[in-house]
XYZ file of C-alpha atoms in Angstrom:
736
model
C -60.438 -1.738 13.155
C -58.010 0.514 11.610
C -56.190 -0.323 8.433
C -51.817 -1.507 10.104
C -49.522 0.679 8.669
C -46.765 0.358 6.488
C -43.953 -0.884 8.384
C -45.858 -2.993 11.285
C -47.203 -5.009 7.536
C -44.073 -5.646 7.185
C -43.129 -6.023 10.678
C -45.875 -8.864 10.608
C -45.061 -10.576 7.484
C -41.625 -11.714 8.928
C -42.914 -12.070 12.081
C -46.434 -13.183 12.776
C -46.599 -16.856 12.060
C -50.507 -16.245 12.124
C -50.511 -14.327 8.602
C -48.328 -16.360 7.161
C -50.896 -18.989 7.118
C -53.190 -17.083 6.678
C -50.978 -15.526 3.419
C -51.518 -19.715 2.831
C -54.982 -20.144 3.024
C -55.059 -17.536 1.049
C -53.134 -18.546 -2.184
C -54.696 -21.766 -2.026
C -57.780 -20.692 -2.413
C -57.075 -18.689 -5.683
C -54.072 -21.408 -6.951
C -54.649 -25.339 -8.573
C -53.992 -27.002 -5.658
C -50.464 -28.435 -6.235
C -49.231 -32.133 -4.773
C -48.283 -32.512 -1.027
C -44.823 -32.619 -1.218
C -44.561 -28.822 -3.803
C -46.797 -27.612 -0.500
C -44.094 -28.389 1.685
C -41.331 -27.098 -0.164
C -42.929 -24.383 -0.653
C -43.713 -23.796 3.318
C -40.055 -24.968 3.593
C -38.390 -21.549 0.716
C -40.540 -18.956 2.394
C -38.977 -20.019 6.020
C -35.948 -19.907 5.142
C -36.083 -16.505 4.241
C -38.679 -15.909 7.183
C -34.613 -17.025 8.792
C -32.119 -15.215 6.719
C -34.269 -12.071 6.986
C -33.564 -12.677 10.660
C -30.306 -12.955 11.012
C -30.694 -16.724 11.699
C -28.669 -18.544 8.308
C -25.741 -18.780 8.625
C -24.420 -19.800 5.485
C -25.781 -17.798 3.404
C -23.916 -15.033 4.981
C -22.614 -11.766 2.517
C -19.274 -12.878 0.820
C -18.407 -8.960 -0.307
C -18.153 -8.217 3.623
C -15.805 -10.802 3.867
C -13.849 -9.835 2.015
C -9.531 -8.019 2.277
C -10.114 -4.649 2.301
C -13.056 -4.007 4.713
C -11.680 -4.118 7.686
C -10.899 -0.726 8.391
C -13.869 2.394 7.283
C -12.970 4.585 4.311
C -11.284 7.727 5.664
C -14.628 10.121 5.471
C -14.094 12.392 7.810
C -10.641 13.148 6.661
C -11.125 17.334 6.696
C -10.655 19.022 3.319
C -8.428 21.539 2.176
C -9.873 25.000 3.117
C -9.670 27.109 0.314
C -10.980 26.436 -3.133
C -8.894 27.140 -5.653
C -4.945 27.335 -5.571
C -4.661 30.454 -7.087
C -1.646 32.953 -6.924
C -0.707 34.881 -3.951
C -1.310 39.302 -4.437
C 1.517 40.158 -5.362
C 1.942 44.765 -5.009
C 1.538 46.354 -8.004
C 4.940 48.580 -7.646
C 7.719 45.860 -7.553
C 9.675 46.070 -9.774
C 11.342 42.231 -10.390
C 8.924 41.555 -13.008
C 9.812 43.702 -15.167
C 10.413 41.990 -18.720
C 14.037 43.869 -18.954
C 14.906 42.112 -14.794
C 15.678 45.642 -13.625
C 15.694 46.878 -9.926
C 13.548 49.628 -9.383
C 11.469 50.247 -6.160
C 14.719 48.880 -3.775
C 13.621 50.380 -0.562
C 10.310 49.087 -0.310
C 11.672 45.901 0.112
C 13.941 47.000 2.517
C 10.809 47.291 4.771
C 10.108 46.195 8.035
C 7.757 43.804 6.965
C 6.832 42.379 10.362
C 5.628 46.243 10.900
C 3.640 45.834 7.708
C 1.859 42.496 8.648
C -0.093 44.348 11.378
C -2.434 46.540 8.145
C -2.607 42.649 6.326
C -3.954 40.657 9.190
C -6.588 43.205 9.523
C -7.029 42.827 6.118
C -7.529 39.865 5.977
C -9.613 38.982 8.398
C -12.014 41.488 6.973
C -11.099 39.147 3.454
C -12.475 35.861 5.252
C -15.578 37.331 5.951
C -16.236 38.544 2.543
C -14.599 35.810 1.403
C -17.635 33.242 4.339
C -20.153 34.919 3.028
C -20.021 34.477 -0.892
C -19.092 30.965 -0.105
C -23.106 30.302 1.993
C -24.355 32.598 -1.509
C -22.742 30.930 -4.194
C -23.541 27.237 -2.075
C -27.043 28.339 -1.948
C -27.853 28.951 -5.935
C -26.234 25.340 -6.699
C -28.495 23.715 -4.509
C -31.845 26.588 -5.928
C -32.236 27.188 -8.429
C -35.179 29.599 -7.636
C -32.160 31.765 -5.804
C -30.284 31.181 -8.564
C -32.850 33.330 -11.088
C -33.890 35.856 -8.918
C -29.024 36.397 -8.969
C -29.554 36.774 -12.631
C -32.669 39.119 -12.449
C -30.763 41.516 -9.945
C -27.365 40.559 -12.481
C -26.806 44.414 -13.294
C -26.287 45.229 -9.983
C -24.263 42.848 -8.916
C -22.319 44.140 -11.644
C -21.497 46.856 -10.524
C -21.349 46.252 -6.995
C -18.190 44.550 -7.717
C -16.583 47.206 -10.480
C -16.178 49.763 -6.769
C -12.400 49.413 -5.787
C -13.783 48.109 -1.570
C -14.919 44.420 -3.972
C -11.968 44.693 -5.418
C -9.592 42.305 -3.480
C -12.299 39.510 -2.835
C -12.916 38.662 -6.262
C -9.460 38.233 -7.532
C -8.779 36.569 -3.963
C -9.769 33.434 -1.655
C -9.902 32.962 1.764
C -6.498 31.798 2.445
C -5.421 35.186 0.960
C -4.079 34.079 -2.547
C -5.754 34.748 -5.323
C -8.551 32.965 -8.519
C -6.433 31.577 -11.070
C -9.399 32.718 -13.105
C -7.725 36.808 -12.713
C -5.271 36.253 -10.280
C -3.685 34.579 -13.138
C -4.482 36.375 -15.789
C -4.117 39.438 -13.973
C -0.036 37.979 -13.351
C 0.724 36.336 -17.032
C -0.436 39.713 -18.935
C 1.213 42.672 -16.959
C 4.365 40.765 -14.775
C 6.135 37.948 -17.058
C 8.360 36.183 -15.689
C 12.713 35.711 -17.306
C 15.157 34.187 -16.898
C 16.726 37.364 -15.868
C 14.426 38.471 -13.238
C 14.089 35.915 -12.442
C 17.883 35.552 -11.364
C 17.683 39.440 -8.697
C 14.534 37.105 -7.442
C 16.881 34.300 -5.878
C 19.192 37.332 -4.758
C 16.846 38.808 -2.851
C 15.386 36.280 -0.740
C 19.060 34.638 -0.199
C 20.934 37.363 0.902
C 17.669 40.167 2.376
C 14.395 37.656 2.847
C 12.577 40.273 1.030
C 9.166 38.790 0.958
C 8.248 40.229 -2.050
C 10.456 38.470 -3.935
C 9.750 35.257 -2.061
C 5.446 36.262 -3.714
C 6.748 36.385 -7.139
C 8.952 33.715 -6.553
C 6.216 31.374 -5.075
C 4.252 32.440 -8.030
C 6.103 31.661 -10.509
C 6.537 28.115 -9.023
C 2.733 27.821 -8.900
C 2.961 28.344 -12.474
C 5.897 26.013 -12.972
C 4.346 22.969 -11.561
C 0.733 24.182 -12.941
C 1.812 23.460 -16.454
C 0.118 21.437 -18.599
C -2.935 21.154 -16.262
C -3.864 25.137 -17.374
C -4.712 27.075 -20.633
C -2.204 29.305 -21.686
C 0.867 27.576 -22.405
C 4.156 27.388 -21.568
C 6.282 29.958 -25.157
C 4.023 31.849 -25.573
C 4.169 35.440 -24.277
C 0.869 37.017 -24.655
C -1.051 34.414 -22.997
C 2.153 32.128 -20.300
C 1.564 32.239 -16.799
C 4.432 34.126 -15.559
C 6.798 32.057 -16.984
C 8.947 32.831 -20.679
C 10.646 29.836 -21.659
C 11.939 26.211 -20.408
C 15.353 27.886 -18.734
C 12.859 29.828 -16.793
C 10.241 26.405 -16.056
C 13.651 24.724 -15.357
C 15.471 27.396 -12.860
C 12.468 28.011 -10.631
C 12.126 24.774 -9.946
C 14.815 23.445 -8.458
C 15.679 26.681 -7.084
C 12.832 26.537 -4.758
C 12.525 22.862 -3.887
C 16.242 22.879 -2.983
C 15.592 26.415 -0.844
C 12.698 27.163 -0.010
C 13.002 24.994 2.836
C 16.403 26.586 4.215
C 13.672 30.600 3.653
C 11.518 29.349 5.054
C 13.463 27.625 8.582
C 15.677 31.504 8.701
C 13.289 33.251 8.478
C 10.818 32.220 11.183
C 13.958 31.019 13.224
C 14.036 27.876 12.805
C 16.936 25.656 13.182
C 17.866 22.791 9.895
C 18.023 20.282 12.563
C 14.348 20.404 14.261
C 11.842 18.504 13.224
C 9.069 18.852 16.060
C 5.978 19.545 14.357
C 6.216 21.655 18.431
C 8.394 23.954 16.304
C 5.561 24.881 14.862
C 2.178 24.953 16.817
C 4.252 27.025 18.972
C 5.056 29.879 16.111
C 1.339 29.546 15.527
C -0.027 32.655 17.100
C 3.037 35.653 16.201
C 3.471 37.915 13.877
C 5.989 36.020 11.796
C 4.306 33.343 11.070
C 1.131 35.460 10.011
C 2.637 36.654 7.566
C 4.979 33.289 6.213
C 1.731 30.915 6.464
C 0.334 32.230 2.621
C 4.160 30.997 1.537
C 4.601 28.180 3.428
C 1.016 26.641 2.048
C 1.584 28.139 -1.790
C 4.621 26.582 -1.332
C 3.679 22.755 -0.083
C 0.636 22.857 -1.843
C 2.095 23.277 -5.734
C 4.504 21.095 -4.809
C 1.895 18.356 -3.919
C 0.651 19.569 -7.403
C 3.993 18.536 -9.286
C 4.539 15.240 -7.532
C 0.333 14.060 -8.560
C 1.859 15.969 -12.728
C 5.194 14.518 -13.086
C 6.185 10.885 -14.765
C 9.300 11.325 -14.210
C 11.246 8.358 -10.855
C 13.871 10.859 -10.928
C 12.401 14.179 -11.073
C 9.675 12.642 -8.428
C 12.030 11.081 -5.802
C 14.657 14.220 -6.034
C 11.044 16.337 -5.066
C 9.793 14.266 -2.750
C 13.640 14.415 -0.845
C 13.210 18.310 -1.147
C 10.130 17.937 0.136
C 10.765 15.808 3.353
C 13.154 17.724 4.625
C 10.106 20.565 5.161
C 7.513 17.519 6.439
C 6.743 19.528 10.412
C 5.612 22.540 8.451
C 2.477 20.297 7.402
C 1.722 20.290 10.796
C -0.227 24.005 10.415
C -1.964 22.229 7.451
C -3.572 19.946 7.863
C -5.544 18.475 4.966
C -2.396 18.883 3.473
C -0.927 16.152 5.711
C -3.543 14.216 4.963
C -2.841 14.889 0.701
C 1.108 13.921 1.496
C -0.056 10.712 3.420
C -2.787 9.638 -0.037
C 0.472 10.885 -2.726
C 3.424 9.017 -0.910
C 1.067 5.793 -0.972
C 0.780 6.188 -4.033
C 4.274 6.822 -5.038
C 5.477 4.589 -2.328
C 3.669 1.103 -3.674
C 3.224 1.589 -7.514
C 6.744 3.184 -8.025
C 9.896 1.417 -8.010
C 13.769 1.430 -6.823
C 14.489 4.819 -5.453
C 11.057 6.347 -5.436
C 9.628 3.585 -4.168
C 12.421 4.447 -1.364
C 11.616 7.960 -0.802
C 8.620 7.515 -0.524
C 8.187 5.116 1.690
C 10.914 8.184 3.960
C 8.632 10.138 3.374
C 5.552 8.263 5.087
C 7.675 6.788 8.040
C 9.035 10.733 8.775
C 5.214 11.533 9.328
C 4.320 9.281 11.566
C 7.215 9.865 14.049
C 7.211 13.531 13.637
C 3.259 13.143 13.748
C 2.887 9.942 16.006
C -0.773 9.162 17.181
C -2.268 11.702 15.232
C -1.388 10.522 11.885
C -0.087 7.223 12.513
C -2.975 5.119 12.640
C -3.887 7.212 8.576
C -0.529 6.247 7.273
C -0.968 1.887 8.555
C -3.806 1.778 7.022
C -3.663 3.675 4.112
C -0.320 1.302 2.909
C -1.777 -2.095 4.472
C -5.122 -0.753 1.664
C -2.642 -0.001 -0.805
C -0.661 -3.072 0.543
C -3.844 -5.174 -0.746
C -5.017 -3.250 -3.467
C -1.387 -4.684 -5.721
C -0.931 -8.213 -3.982
C -3.800 -9.457 -6.510
C -1.286 -10.265 -8.832
C 2.503 -12.323 -8.880
C 5.250 -12.722 -11.335
C 9.074 -13.109 -11.415
C 9.295 -9.277 -11.739
C 6.866 -8.290 -8.948
C 7.764 -10.130 -5.965
C 11.149 -8.194 -5.729
C 9.443 -5.189 -5.499
C 6.466 -7.323 -3.369
C 9.001 -7.874 -0.666
C 10.052 -4.674 -0.201
C 6.157 -3.876 0.159
C 6.386 -6.570 3.553
C 9.289 -5.055 4.137
C 8.700 -1.592 4.677
C 5.197 -2.266 6.033
C 6.963 -4.660 8.981
C 9.554 -1.359 9.665
C 7.055 1.590 9.375
C 5.051 -1.391 12.100
C 7.905 -0.468 14.450
C 7.664 2.973 14.974
C 4.177 1.941 17.578
C 4.393 -1.668 17.716
C 1.683 -2.163 20.264
C -1.047 -0.292 18.168
C 0.200 -1.726 14.942
C -0.203 -5.718 16.592
C -4.126 -4.620 17.483
C -4.558 -3.391 13.767
C -2.594 -7.188 12.579
C -5.938 -9.023 15.315
C -8.524 -7.714 13.643
C -6.946 -8.168 9.417
C -6.396 -11.949 11.038
C -9.507 -11.945 12.515
C -11.091 -11.608 8.872
C -8.662 -13.976 7.235
C -9.689 -15.577 10.410
C -13.832 -15.677 9.109
C -13.064 -15.833 5.119
C -11.429 -19.634 5.816
C -14.554 -20.145 8.370
C -16.576 -19.570 5.341
C -14.639 -22.089 3.565
C -14.071 -24.248 5.120
C -18.169 -24.563 6.471
C -20.013 -23.529 3.022
C -17.416 -24.852 -0.661
C -18.539 -22.521 -1.983
C -16.447 -21.555 -4.538
C -16.023 -17.635 -4.433
C -14.847 -18.806 -0.593
C -12.349 -20.603 -2.571
C -11.467 -19.443 -4.526
C -10.453 -16.000 -2.431
C -8.248 -17.878 -0.048
C -6.681 -19.884 -3.185
C -5.786 -15.883 -4.394
C -1.723 -14.326 -3.605
C -4.277 -11.565 -2.189
C -5.424 -14.266 1.039
C -1.817 -15.362 1.196
C -0.029 -11.713 1.006
C -2.225 -11.698 3.729
C -1.079 -13.863 5.491
C 2.471 -13.843 4.980
C 2.746 -9.589 5.458
C 1.253 -11.357 9.342
C 3.264 -14.274 9.773
C 6.629 -11.419 9.069
C 5.429 -9.082 11.405
C 4.811 -11.937 13.399
C 8.232 -13.449 13.382
C 9.591 -10.075 14.127
C 8.493 -8.910 17.267
C 7.289 -11.945 18.997
C 10.878 -11.858 21.020
C 9.971 -8.663 22.195
C 6.271 -8.373 22.264
C 3.415 -10.363 23.550
C 1.900 -11.096 20.633
C 0.545 -15.721 21.702
C -2.487 -14.798 20.980
C -1.532 -13.388 17.794
C -0.015 -16.238 17.331
C -1.885 -18.814 17.810
C -4.788 -16.968 15.090
C -1.607 -17.500 12.107
C -0.952 -20.948 13.355
C -4.568 -22.462 13.253
C -5.636 -20.051 9.964
C -2.405 -21.823 8.214
C -2.912 -24.967 8.907
C -6.633 -24.487 8.092
C -6.131 -23.739 4.419
C -3.246 -26.252 4.603
C -6.666 -29.286 4.979
C -8.780 -26.794 2.295
C -6.541 -27.643 -0.372
C -4.753 -31.582 0.150
C -4.945 -32.205 -3.878
C -1.528 -32.655 -5.442
C -2.218 -29.009 -7.471
C -1.936 -26.837 -5.000
C 1.213 -28.188 -3.519
C 3.380 -24.659 -3.640
C 0.275 -23.692 -1.179
C 1.825 -26.960 1.321
C 4.859 -25.644 0.824
C 4.498 -22.082 1.209
C 2.048 -22.592 4.659
C 4.758 -26.023 5.830
C 8.052 -22.899 5.626
C 5.154 -19.712 7.566
C 4.885 -22.583 10.253
C 8.469 -23.118 10.276
C 9.209 -19.821 9.861
C 7.009 -18.656 13.323
C 8.380 -21.649 14.960
C 11.470 -21.024 14.753
C 10.742 -17.496 15.692
C 9.103 -17.998 18.468
C 10.340 -21.382 19.738
C 7.124 -22.538 20.223
C 7.022 -25.563 18.479
C 4.707 -26.360 15.300
C 4.549 -29.529 14.425
C 4.875 -30.006 9.887
C 6.808 -33.306 9.634
C 3.312 -34.406 8.798
C 2.653 -32.098 6.410
C 5.210 -32.393 4.843
C 4.761 -36.035 4.754
C 1.351 -36.586 3.353
C 3.489 -34.877 -0.097
C 5.412 -37.640 -0.744
C 1.922 -39.736 -1.189
C 0.942 -38.057 -4.045
C 1.079 -40.196 -6.956
C 0.228 -38.519 -10.535
C 2.283 -40.666 -12.845
C 4.954 -42.733 -13.604
C 7.433 -42.820 -11.153
C 9.809 -43.255 -15.905
C 7.329 -39.964 -16.716
C 8.980 -37.381 -18.679
C 11.502 -34.599 -17.664
C 8.257 -31.709 -18.688
C 9.221 -27.813 -18.544
C 11.160 -25.581 -15.770
C 8.372 -24.024 -13.413
C 8.650 -21.146 -10.803
C 7.298 -22.360 -7.915
C 6.984 -18.418 -6.837
C 4.790 -16.927 -9.222
C 2.093 -19.633 -9.032
C -0.386 -20.872 -5.968
C -2.340 -23.585 -8.290
C 0.071 -25.617 -11.005
C -1.364 -26.714 -14.005
C -2.470 -30.615 -14.271
C -0.416 -31.358 -17.680
C 2.531 -30.259 -15.190
C 1.648 -33.199 -11.964
C 2.795 -36.276 -14.407
C 5.943 -34.548 -15.547
C 9.372 -36.428 -13.231
C 10.455 -32.752 -12.199
C 7.446 -32.647 -9.931
C 8.161 -36.011 -8.083
C 11.446 -34.262 -8.252
C 10.518 -31.190 -6.863
C 8.248 -33.013 -3.793
C 10.719 -35.251 -2.456
C 13.236 -32.158 -2.814
C 11.086 -29.873 -0.348
C 10.640 -31.980 2.034
C 13.408 -32.658 2.480
C 14.172 -29.203 2.592
C 11.279 -28.679 4.982
C 12.480 -31.100 7.251
C 15.222 -31.470 7.180
C 14.577 -27.378 8.884
C 12.413 -28.373 10.908
C 14.999 -30.825 12.284
C 17.281 -28.175 12.292
C 15.238 -25.595 15.514
C 15.097 -28.907 17.330
C 18.265 -31.462 17.169
C 19.060 -29.784 20.631
C 16.266 -29.986 22.640
C 15.954 -33.409 24.847
C 12.630 -34.569 23.096
C 14.399 -34.997 19.936
C 13.772 -38.601 19.592
C 10.871 -38.825 19.825
C 9.983 -35.966 17.658
C 11.880 -37.775 15.214
C 10.537 -41.305 15.479
C 7.339 -40.945 13.894
C 8.474 -39.669 10.308
C 11.389 -41.834 10.516
C 8.928 -44.404 10.028
C 7.160 -42.998 6.973
C 10.627 -42.664 5.351
C 11.481 -45.566 5.184
C 8.693 -47.186 3.904
C 8.520 -44.617 0.817
C 12.032 -45.839 0.398
C 10.856 -49.418 0.362
C 8.372 -48.122 -1.848
C 9.745 -46.175 -4.810
C 11.873 -47.036 -7.710
C 13.704 -44.168 -8.626
C 16.626 -44.653 -7.989
C 17.903 -40.679 -6.987
C 14.886 -40.671 -4.144
C 15.622 -43.530 -2.803
C 19.356 -42.047 -2.620
C 18.237 -38.541 -1.014
C 16.453 -39.721 1.159
C 18.656 -43.009 2.857
C 20.897 -40.021 3.649
C 18.723 -37.762 5.394
C 17.539 -40.983 7.554
C 20.982 -41.864 8.555
C 22.149 -37.958 9.459
C 18.629 -37.944 11.726
C 19.883 -41.351 13.313
C 22.969 -40.332 14.164
C 22.015 -36.689 15.370
C 18.841 -39.387 17.945
C 21.851 -41.252 18.591
C 23.704 -38.006 19.770
C 21.923 -37.098 21.569
C 20.409 -39.288 22.996
C 23.503 -40.642 24.301
C 23.854 -36.598 26.104
C 20.650 -37.660 27.553
C 21.747 -40.369 29.642
C 24.113 -38.352 30.793
C 22.266 -35.986 33.183
C 20.679 -36.823 37.131
C 17.487 -33.675 35.775
C 13.969 -35.090 36.387
C 12.366 -33.931 32.880
C 9.735 -31.707 34.981
C 13.123 -29.341 35.803
C 12.458 -26.990 33.225
C 15.304 -24.701 33.379
C 17.897 -27.057 33.122
C 15.491 -29.036 30.254
C 15.481 -25.774 27.979
C 19.546 -25.688 29.133
C 20.480 -28.642 27.923
C 23.355 -28.716 24.932
C 22.266 -25.075 24.696
C 26.512 -24.954 24.193
C 26.800 -27.812 21.879
C 23.692 -25.162 20.271
C 26.295 -21.581 19.664
C 28.546 -23.686 18.800
C 27.035 -25.722 15.378
C 28.911 -28.133 15.251
C 26.432 -31.400 14.676
C 27.198 -33.011 11.892
C 22.786 -33.006 11.322
C 23.751 -29.475 11.205
C 26.132 -29.076 9.160
C 24.201 -31.457 6.749
C 20.772 -28.751 7.272
C 24.022 -26.033 5.921
C 24.258 -28.360 3.220
C 20.838 -28.778 2.006
C 19.960 -25.326 2.262
C 23.095 -24.184 -0.522
C 21.627 -26.800 -2.821
C 18.213 -25.196 -2.153
C 19.758 -21.587 -2.743
C 21.059 -22.192 -6.016
C 19.425 -24.699 -7.195
C 16.065 -21.732 -6.793
C 18.741 -19.550 -8.444
C 19.683 -21.246 -12.112
C 15.847 -21.938 -12.278
C 14.883 -18.069 -11.699
C 18.126 -17.679 -14.229
C 16.537 -19.787 -16.639
C 12.780 -18.553 -16.238
C 14.099 -14.871 -16.822
C 15.995 -15.825 -19.746
C 12.540 -17.181 -21.465
C 10.709 -14.337 -20.059
C 13.203 -12.305 -22.185
C 12.834 -14.737 -25.568
C 9.240 -14.092 -25.001
C 9.838 -10.495 -25.318
C 11.653 -10.134 -28.288
C 8.970 -12.509 -30.391
C 6.369 -10.277 -29.080
C 8.456 -7.190 -29.677
C 8.932 -8.444 -33.568
C 5.682 -9.467 -33.804
C 4.240 -5.829 -32.220
C 2.217 -3.765 -35.711
C 3.790 -1.312 -38.437
C 2.613 2.039 -36.532
C 3.896 1.820 -32.927
C 6.635 3.970 -32.438
C 10.374 3.232 -32.549
C 12.960 2.324 -29.577
C 15.328 5.620 -31.075
C 12.288 7.538 -31.822
C 11.175 6.697 -27.234
C 14.849 7.418 -26.550
C 14.798 11.270 -28.084
C 10.958 11.757 -26.600
C 12.103 10.583 -23.390
C 15.684 13.033 -23.685
C 13.246 15.551 -24.549
C 11.234 15.346 -21.766
C 13.714 14.681 -19.254
C 15.141 19.007 -20.865
C 11.842 19.897 -19.420
C 11.833 18.099 -17.137
C 9.722 16.245 -17.723
C 6.387 17.438 -16.935
C 3.103 15.528 -17.773
C 1.472 18.119 -20.413
C -1.263 15.735 -21.448
C -1.209 16.591 -25.340
C 0.098 12.704 -26.774
C 3.654 12.574 -28.203
C 3.831 12.273 -32.357
C 3.742 8.897 -33.219
C 6.394 7.363 -35.467
C 5.419 4.950 -38.014
C 7.034 2.669 -39.640
C 6.759 2.637 -43.338
C 6.931 -0.526 -45.921
C 9.950 -1.518 -48.094
């Protein structure tokens, strides 16, 4: 019998018991005999390895596979841009608008009908595309095969002669999309055609009044040079080597003009109304002569603007650019790679930006999802969800407002297609359940730490808000029941007093889901368990103020303070009041409140703090009054409990008026809680300001002065805050 192959031996080693027995016998022949217990342990280890290799080990499941960001696979199938270079557009050498004096010449050439001339350009472009494609193949082959590159080096002289011939001169300076390569085309433009301020004014007038294609081409080349400023070897103020711009005034003027006027110019030259926002409008123009002439110009503008968004650091300029680019979203229908790039940039600015910048970025994402519908909605939803997950790992009082904005804007994005969003939500919620199930089963430190984290809790909060917003209009009950089980599981997994903020958040989530869906969710037991926390003496020290909104787990020293006990009692009263307020008009309220009242009376008898007794006693009295009110109304009705319609309509008139004593009591409780939280946030913000002042005072001597920093920012605002990659000068503070 021949020798087994490698795969066969590997299969036999893992699956055949006879091979394992023979292997153990051979080992016993060459090794010292150990005790029977050691042999049994070795056999058990081998069996465990076999079971793991066969996929039978459920406990040792890979933790990394259960990561929240592993729900959706990376979009690696996105088509990249069809042209390798982002070069300048080819211009006519006889165009007089780029003369240094800014004077007009060859004016008759600019008035030639561009539609009649574009037939020849289309044919030339097809030839250039074929030549560029063959050249790309040669370049790929040169990279893959080093021997082929040596072959090309041997015939370099012959190839150089061919490149110098006139028939191939356009190929070397032009890419497959009709744009010049920056390595050669930019040098020709920068040295021979310097765009001055007076020439720029002339070009703008020609484009506005006469819709001149050569003038627009020159403007787009100058706009491209401005957008790429700081990323290429040339400098803005170096006349001999600058990319078509003379000074910073020309730089600012061309940026503002193109961002403000480009969309209107393109629409007028294509005959598209300013109110048209349908992608079909662009798709219908794809085979027309007008579109063939305007396509490279529009593409150059879009690419340059997207490049600008990656370079600018000033939030105001970014917001302004996004507002102007938002009007041109329909043009992205013809350039799918640029559309994916726009989504990526907008999502990044939405997550990292603040204020107006984040708002305008989200408006771009929302418009892309609404204009392109099924084509881009999934991409927008997945990218925003991944960005939200990546950004919510750490939360502090400053970033909590931004996180709230991200959550609300994501829910608004889901409104574009709630059914599709609900299917994505189910996948994400199942991933949360998978992680929780692993934590409950294994109790491993890594999994438990992942559950008790801002990333996990913020994801639950996101989908709770989604369900609460749309459950009345859509069938989201499977999602509702799954998320309720997850929240209850988190509360069970972390029962200790140090996890009080997490437990309070779980009860708050359940109250919100119950209020929005109309489904009864028992939360009284979860809330009343908080009253049983005994961590210190009743007359403990007050302790420092602590912000519950910026923590998931409490420090140990805070548990023995008086503030912790006050927080427990006040939180229980607030959460129970919210829970009872939802069902205070229901016919079953007397039965619902019976057991919570028993536990509250027991706590009121055992506690020795008078302030706690007073608060709990008042709550008990209000609940008992509401029980008597419902009981009295219930005794007056004549229908049976089987009459569900009558049961649901019980006390609906009183509920709409909201004049019952318990409703008024609930409003007062919520007002006090809001004022208390406001005072707490003010104290914490003042503490943070004091800490920041102390840090500024303790800064090293070589740090930058505030005044110098302001001067640098003002200079950059004049130059449109383009980040040229050069380090600013540091002002050193001398010791006196």
